[in-house]
mmCIF file of C-alpha atoms in Angstrom:
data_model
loop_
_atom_site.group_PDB
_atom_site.id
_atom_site.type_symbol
_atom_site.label_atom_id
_atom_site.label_comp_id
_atom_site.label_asym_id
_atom_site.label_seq_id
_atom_site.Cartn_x
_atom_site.Cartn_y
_atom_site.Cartn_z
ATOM 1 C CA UNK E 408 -6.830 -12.405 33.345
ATOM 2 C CA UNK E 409 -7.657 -9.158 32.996
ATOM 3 C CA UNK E 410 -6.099 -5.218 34.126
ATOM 4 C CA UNK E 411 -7.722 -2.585 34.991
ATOM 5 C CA UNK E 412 -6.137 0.684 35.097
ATOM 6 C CA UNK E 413 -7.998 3.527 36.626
ATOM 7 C CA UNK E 414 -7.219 7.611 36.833
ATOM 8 C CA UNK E 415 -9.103 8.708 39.594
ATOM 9 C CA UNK E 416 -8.675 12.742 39.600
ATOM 10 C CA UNK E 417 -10.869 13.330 42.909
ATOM 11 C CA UNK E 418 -8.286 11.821 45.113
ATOM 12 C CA UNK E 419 -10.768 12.417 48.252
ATOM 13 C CA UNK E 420 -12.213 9.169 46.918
ATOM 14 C CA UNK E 421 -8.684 7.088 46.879
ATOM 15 C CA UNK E 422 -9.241 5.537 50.711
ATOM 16 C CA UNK E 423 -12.697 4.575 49.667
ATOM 17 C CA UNK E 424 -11.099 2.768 46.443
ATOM 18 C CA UNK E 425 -8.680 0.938 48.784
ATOM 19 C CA UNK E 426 -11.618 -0.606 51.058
ATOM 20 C CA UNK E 427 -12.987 -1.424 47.934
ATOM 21 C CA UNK E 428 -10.479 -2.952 46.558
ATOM 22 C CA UNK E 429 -9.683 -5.019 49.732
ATOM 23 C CA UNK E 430 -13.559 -6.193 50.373
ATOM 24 C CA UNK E 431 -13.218 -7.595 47.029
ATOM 25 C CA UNK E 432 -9.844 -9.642 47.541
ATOM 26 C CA UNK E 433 -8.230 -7.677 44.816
ATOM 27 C CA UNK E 434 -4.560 -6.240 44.806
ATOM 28 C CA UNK E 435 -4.013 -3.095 43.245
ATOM 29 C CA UNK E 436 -1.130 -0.991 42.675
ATOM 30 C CA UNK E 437 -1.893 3.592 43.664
ATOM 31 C CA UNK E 438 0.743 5.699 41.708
ATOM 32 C CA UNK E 439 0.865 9.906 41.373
ATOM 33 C CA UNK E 440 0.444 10.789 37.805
ATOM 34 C CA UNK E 441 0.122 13.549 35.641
ATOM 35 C CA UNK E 442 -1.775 14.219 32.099
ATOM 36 C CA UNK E 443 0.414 14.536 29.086
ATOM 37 C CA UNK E 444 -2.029 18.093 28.762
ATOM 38 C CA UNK E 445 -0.813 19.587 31.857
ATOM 39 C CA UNK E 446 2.907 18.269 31.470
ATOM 40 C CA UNK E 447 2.996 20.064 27.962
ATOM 41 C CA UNK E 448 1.208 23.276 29.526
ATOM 42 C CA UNK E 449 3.582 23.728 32.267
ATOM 43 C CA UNK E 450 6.766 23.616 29.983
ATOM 44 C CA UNK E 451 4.338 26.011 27.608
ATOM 45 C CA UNK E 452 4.925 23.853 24.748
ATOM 46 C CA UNK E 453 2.135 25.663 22.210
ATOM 47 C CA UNK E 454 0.098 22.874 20.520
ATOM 48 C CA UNK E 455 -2.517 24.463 18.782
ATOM 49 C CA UNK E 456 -5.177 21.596 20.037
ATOM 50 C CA UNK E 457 -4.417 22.799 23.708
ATOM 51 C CA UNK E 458 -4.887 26.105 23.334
ATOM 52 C CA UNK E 459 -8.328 25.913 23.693
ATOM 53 C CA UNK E 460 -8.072 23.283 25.913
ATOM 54 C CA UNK E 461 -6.109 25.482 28.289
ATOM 55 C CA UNK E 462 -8.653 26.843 30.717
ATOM 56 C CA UNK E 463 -9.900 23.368 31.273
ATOM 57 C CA UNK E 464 -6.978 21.905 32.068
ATOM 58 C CA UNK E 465 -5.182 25.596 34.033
ATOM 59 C CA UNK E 466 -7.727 24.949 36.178
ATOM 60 C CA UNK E 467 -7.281 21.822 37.470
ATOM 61 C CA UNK E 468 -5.501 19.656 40.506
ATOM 62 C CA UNK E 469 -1.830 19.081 38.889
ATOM 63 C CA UNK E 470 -1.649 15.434 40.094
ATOM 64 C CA UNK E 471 -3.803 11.992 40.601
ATOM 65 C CA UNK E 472 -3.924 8.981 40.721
ATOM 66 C CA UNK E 473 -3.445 5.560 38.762
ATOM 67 C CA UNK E 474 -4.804 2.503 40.408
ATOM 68 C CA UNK E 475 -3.708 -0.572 38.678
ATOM 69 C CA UNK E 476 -5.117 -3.754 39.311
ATOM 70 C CA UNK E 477 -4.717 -6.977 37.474
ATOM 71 C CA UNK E 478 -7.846 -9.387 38.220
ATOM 72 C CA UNK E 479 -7.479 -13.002 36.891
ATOM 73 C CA UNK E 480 -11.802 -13.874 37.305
ATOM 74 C CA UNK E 481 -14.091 -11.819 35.041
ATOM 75 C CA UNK E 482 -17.475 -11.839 37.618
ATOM 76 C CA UNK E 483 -14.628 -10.179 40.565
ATOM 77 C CA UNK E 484 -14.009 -7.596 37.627
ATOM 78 C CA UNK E 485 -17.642 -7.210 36.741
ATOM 79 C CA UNK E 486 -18.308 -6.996 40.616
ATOM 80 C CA UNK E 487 -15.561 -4.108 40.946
ATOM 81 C CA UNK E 488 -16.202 -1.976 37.881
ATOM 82 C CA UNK E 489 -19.996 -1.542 39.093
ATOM 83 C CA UNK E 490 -18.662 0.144 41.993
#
């Protein structure tokens, strides 16, 4: 058995992951998340390692996605990580 637990930040992809995901016969679990970066830089919590970091992150889409699947045969995993 395996899980597979995947951030996907362009969420214009997410219905194409579903179809995916159901072609294949595999469940899979879609839940909003956020990075630990931009969590800290919104409460402007100064860590000196995200300082530099900050333009990066300033600049990005504050939420997306975490797709977890748990797939119990290794070729359907192999089949839906080359996708």
């Amino acid at each position: 058995m395996y899980g597979l637990f995947l951030v996907l930040n362009d969420i214009y992809k997410l219905d194409e992951l579903h179809e995916m995901f159901y072609e294949e016969e595999v469940g899979a679990t879609t839940i909003d998340s956020q990075g630990i970066g931009k969590v800290l830089l919104d409460h402007h919590i100064d860590i000196p390692m995200l300082a530099s970091m900050r333009k990066l992150i300033d600049g990005r889409k504050p939420y997306n996605k975490l797709i977890i699947s748990v797939i119990k045969d290794e070729e359907k995993l192999k089949r839906v990580t080359a996708k």
